Coordinates of C-alpha atoms in Angstrom, one line a residue:
M1 CA 1.2 17.9 9.9
N2 CA -0.3 15.5 12.5
I3 CA 1.1 12.0 11.8
E4 CA -1.5 10.2 13.9
E5 CA -4.3 11.9 11.8
Q6 CA -2.6 10.7 8.6
I7 CA -2.4 7.1 9.9
R8 CA -6.1 7.3 11.0
D9 CA -6.9 8.5 7.5
C10 CA -5.1 5.5 6.1
E11 CA -7.2 3.2 8.3
I12 CA -10.4 4.9 7.3
C13 CA -9.4 4.5 3.6
V14 CA -8.8 0.8 4.1
K15 CA -12.3 0.4 5.5
Q16 CA -13.8 2.3 2.6
I17 CA -11.8 0.2 0.0
K18 CA -13.2 -2.9 1.6
Q19 CA -16.7 -1.5 1.7
Y20 CA -16.8 -0.6 -2.0
D21 CA -14.6 -3.5 -3.3
P22 CA -14.8 -4.6 -6.2
D23 CA -16.1 -1.4 -7.7
P24 CA -13.0 0.0 -9.5
F25 CA -14.2 3.6 -9.4
Y26 CA -14.5 3.9 -5.7
V27 CA -11.6 1.6 -4.9
N28 CA -9.4 3.8 -7.1
H29 CA -10.6 6.9 -5.3
F30 CA -10.0 5.6 -1.8
F31 CA -6.7 3.9 -2.7
K32 CA -5.4 7.2 -4.0
E33 CA -6.4 8.8 -0.8
F34 CA -4.7 6.0 1.1
I35 CA -1.5 6.6 -0.9
N36 CA -1.7 10.4 -0.3
S37 CA -1.9 9.8 3.5
V38 CA 1.0 7.4 3.4
S39 CA 3.2 10.0 1.6
N40 CA 2.0 12.6 4.1
T41 CA 2.9 10.4 7.0
Y42 CA 6.5 10.1 5.8
D43 CA 6.6 13.9 5.2
G44 CA 5.4 14.3 8.8
I45 CA 8.4 12.3 10.1
F46 CA 10.7 14.8 8.4
E47 CA 8.7 17.7 9.7
E48 CA 9.3 16.4 13.2
A49 CA 12.9 15.8 12.4
N50 CA 13.3 19.3 11.0
R51 CA 11.9 20.8 14.2
D52 CA 13.9 18.6 16.6
F53 CA 17.2 19.0 14.7
G54 CA 16.6 22.7 14.4
L55 CA 17.2 22.9 10.6
F56 CA 14.5 25.6 10.2
I57 CA 13.2 24.5 6.8
S58 CA 10.4 26.9 6.1
E59 CA 8.9 25.5 2.8
K60 CA 7.0 22.2 2.5
I61 CA 9.2 19.5 3.9
S62 CA 10.5 16.5 2.0
L63 CA 13.1 13.9 2.5
E64 CA 15.3 15.5 -0.1
K65 CA 15.0 19.0 1.3
F66 CA 15.8 17.7 4.8
H67 CA 19.0 16.1 3.4
E68 CA 20.0 19.3 1.5
K69 CA 19.6 21.5 4.6
A70 CA 21.4 19.0 6.9
I71 CA 24.4 19.0 4.5
K72 CA 24.3 22.8 4.2
K73 CA 24.3 23.2 8.0
N74 CA 26.8 20.3 8.4
D75 CA 24.5 18.8 11.0
Q76 CA 26.0 15.3 11.4
N77 CA 23.2 14.0 13.6
A78 CA 20.6 15.1 11.0
I79 CA 22.6 13.4 8.3
K80 CA 22.9 10.2 10.4
F81 CA 19.1 10.2 10.8
F82 CA 18.6 10.7 7.0
Q83 CA 20.9 7.7 6.3
W84 CA 19.4 5.6 9.0
F85 CA 15.9 6.3 7.7
L86 CA 16.8 5.3 4.1
Q87 CA 18.2 2.0 5.3
K88 CA 15.2 1.3 7.6
Y89 CA 12.8 2.3 4.8
E90 CA 14.4 -0.1 2.3
Y91 CA 14.5 -2.9 4.9
E92 CA 10.8 -2.5 5.8
H93 CA 9.9 -2.6 2.1
G94 CA 11.9 -5.7 1.3
N95 CA 8.8 -7.9 1.2
P96 CA 6.5 -8.0 -1.8
Y97 CA 3.4 -6.3 -0.4
P98 CA 5.1 -3.3 1.3
N99 CA 7.3 -3.0 -1.8
F100 CA 4.1 -2.9 -3.9
I101 CA 2.8 0.1 -1.9
K102 CA 6.2 1.7 -2.2
K103 CA 6.1 1.3 -6.0
I104 CA 2.5 2.7 -6.2
C105 CA 3.6 5.8 -4.1
Q106 CA 6.5 6.4 -6.5
C107 CA 4.2 6.0 -9.5
K108 CA 1.7 8.4 -8.2
I109 CA 4.4 11.1 -7.5
K110 CA 5.6 10.8 -11.1
S111 CA 2.3 10.7 -12.9
E112 CA -0.5 11.4 -10.5
R113 CA -2.0 8.2 -11.7
I114 CA -2.0 4.6 -10.6
P115 CA -2.2 1.6 -12.9
E116 CA -5.5 0.4 -14.2
I117 CA -7.5 -1.7 -11.7
K118 CA -8.6 -5.2 -12.5
I119 CA -11.5 -7.1 -11.0
M120 CA -10.5 -10.7 -10.2
I121 CA -11.8 -13.8 -8.4
R122 CA -9.7 -15.6 -5.9
A123 CA -10.1 -18.3 -3.3
S124 CA -11.3 -17.1 0.1
D125 CA -8.5 -19.0 1.9
R126 CA -5.2 -18.2 0.2
Y127 CA -2.5 -20.7 -0.6
E128 CA 0.9 -19.6 -2.0
D129 CA 0.5 -20.7 -5.6
D130 CA -3.2 -20.1 -6.0
I131 CA -4.3 -18.4 -9.2
N132 CA -6.6 -15.4 -9.6
Q133 CA -8.8 -15.0 -12.6
Q134 CA -9.8 -11.6 -14.2
I135 CA -13.4 -10.8 -14.6
K136 CA -14.3 -8.6 -17.6
V137 CA -17.5 -6.5 -17.0
S138 CA -18.8 -3.4 -18.7
L139 CA -18.4 -0.2 -16.7
S140 CA -20.4 3.0 -16.8
N141 CA -18.3 6.1 -16.1
E142 CA -15.7 3.6 -14.6
K143 CA -18.2 2.2 -12.2
L144 CA -19.9 -1.2 -12.1
R145 CA -23.2 -0.9 -13.8
S146 CA -24.8 -3.4 -11.4
K147 CA -24.0 -6.1 -8.9
E148 CA -26.3 -8.5 -10.8
E149 CA -24.2 -8.1 -14.0
L150 CA -21.0 -8.8 -12.1
D151 CA -22.6 -11.9 -10.4
I152 CA -23.6 -13.3 -13.8
E153 CA -20.1 -12.9 -15.2
V154 CA -18.6 -14.5 -12.1
K155 CA -20.9 -17.5 -12.4
R156 CA -20.0 -17.8 -16.1
Q157 CA -16.3 -18.0 -15.4
L158 CA -16.4 -19.8 -12.1
P159 CA -16.3 -23.4 -13.5
V160 CA -13.0 -22.8 -15.4
F161 CA -11.5 -21.0 -12.4
L162 CA -12.4 -23.9 -10.0
E163 CA -11.1 -26.5 -12.4
I164 CA -7.7 -24.8 -12.7
I165 CA -7.2 -23.9 -9.1
N166 CA -8.3 -27.3 -7.8
H167 CA -6.0 -29.1 -10.2
K168 CA -3.1 -27.1 -8.8
R169 CA -4.2 -27.7 -5.2
N170 CA -4.7 -31.4 -5.8
E171 CA -1.0 -31.6 -7.0
K172 CA 0.0 -30.2 -3.6
N173 CA -2.5 -32.1 -1.5
E174 CA -4.2 -28.8 -0.5
P175 CA -7.9 -28.3 0.3
K176 CA -10.3 -28.2 -2.6
V177 CA -12.0 -24.8 -3.3
G178 CA -15.8 -24.9 -3.6
K179 CA -18.1 -22.5 -5.5
N180 CA -19.0 -20.8 -2.2
Q181 CA -15.3 -20.3 -1.2
I182 CA -14.4 -17.4 -3.6
N183 CA -14.0 -13.6 -3.3
V184 CA -14.3 -11.0 -5.9
S185 CA -11.8 -8.2 -5.4
T186 CA -9.8 -5.5 -7.1
F187 CA -6.2 -6.0 -8.0
L188 CA -3.3 -4.1 -9.5
D189 CA -0.1 -4.9 -11.5
I190 CA 3.0 -2.7 -11.2
E191 CA 6.5 -3.6 -12.4
N192 CA 7.3 -7.1 -11.2
H193 CA 4.3 -7.2 -8.8
K194 CA 1.4 -9.0 -10.5
D195 CA -2.1 -9.6 -9.3
I196 CA -1.8 -7.8 -6.0
E197 CA -5.0 -7.4 -4.1
I198 CA -5.5 -3.8 -3.2
A199 CA -7.4 -4.1 0.1
Y200 CA -5.1 -6.7 1.5
A201 CA -1.9 -4.8 0.5
A202 CA -3.2 -1.6 2.0
E203 CA -4.3 -3.3 5.2
I204 CA -1.1 -5.1 6.0
Y205 CA 0.9 -1.9 5.1
I206 CA -0.4 0.1 8.1
P207 CA 1.7 -1.8 10.7
V208 CA 4.8 -1.3 8.5
M209 CA 4.1 2.5 8.5
K210 CA 3.4 2.6 12.2
R211 CA 6.6 0.8 12.9
L212 CA 8.6 3.3 10.8
V213 CA 7.0 6.2 12.6
E214 CA 7.7 4.8 16.1
E215 CA 11.3 3.8 15.3
S216 CA 12.0 7.2 13.6
R217 CA 10.8 9.0 16.6
R218 CA 13.1 6.9 18.8
K219 CA 16.0 7.5 16.5
I220 CA 15.4 11.3 16.4
K221 CA 15.3 11.3 20.2
E222 CA 18.5 9.3 20.4
L223 CA 20.3 11.7 18.1
T224 CA 19.0 14.9 19.6
I225 CA 19.1 14.2 23.3
W226 CA 22.6 15.6 23.7
K227 CA 22.2 18.6 21.3

């Protein structure tokens, strides 16, 4: 498996999510593809580790199979890499957005589904305690029926949204939000992560994944250079 190709696929999926946002059908499709490529990237790390440590795992690689074979062969360096990776992975997923992607990956492995997507409005310029407001629109085969219908519903709910968000911002002396300073995007909830914007979470996850790949390769080299 070519890790660089998987990362490029992730980057392409982010562009496609942004292109089709906020249509839940297409966002759902490309976000699933994004999650698949994320999982493939991490499998690719252990394919490279399997080769470099000489574990000779012939079936489809996974973190668990790598660990099992390392223990079976009593390869202490491979075991050290496995333990290092777990610690590094948890560290990189300590912040809310990377942790959200981690939870989605786990959910998809278990059920092949991701939680239901919501369409919400938010301020274009984000502040920490800003609210988002869900927009309920009719769908046809899980797709938006028309942009015009969505625009009508956004305009209907916009006054309440602006009143609430500007009240909160006024209390903190933050800039007021105008009617032309909002975005309509797709969001997800999973476990304790609420109202997470899909495109934003996916985009900022790519540097996390690249960093894990680069540091994993350095660690493998460090542990195999004297083998």
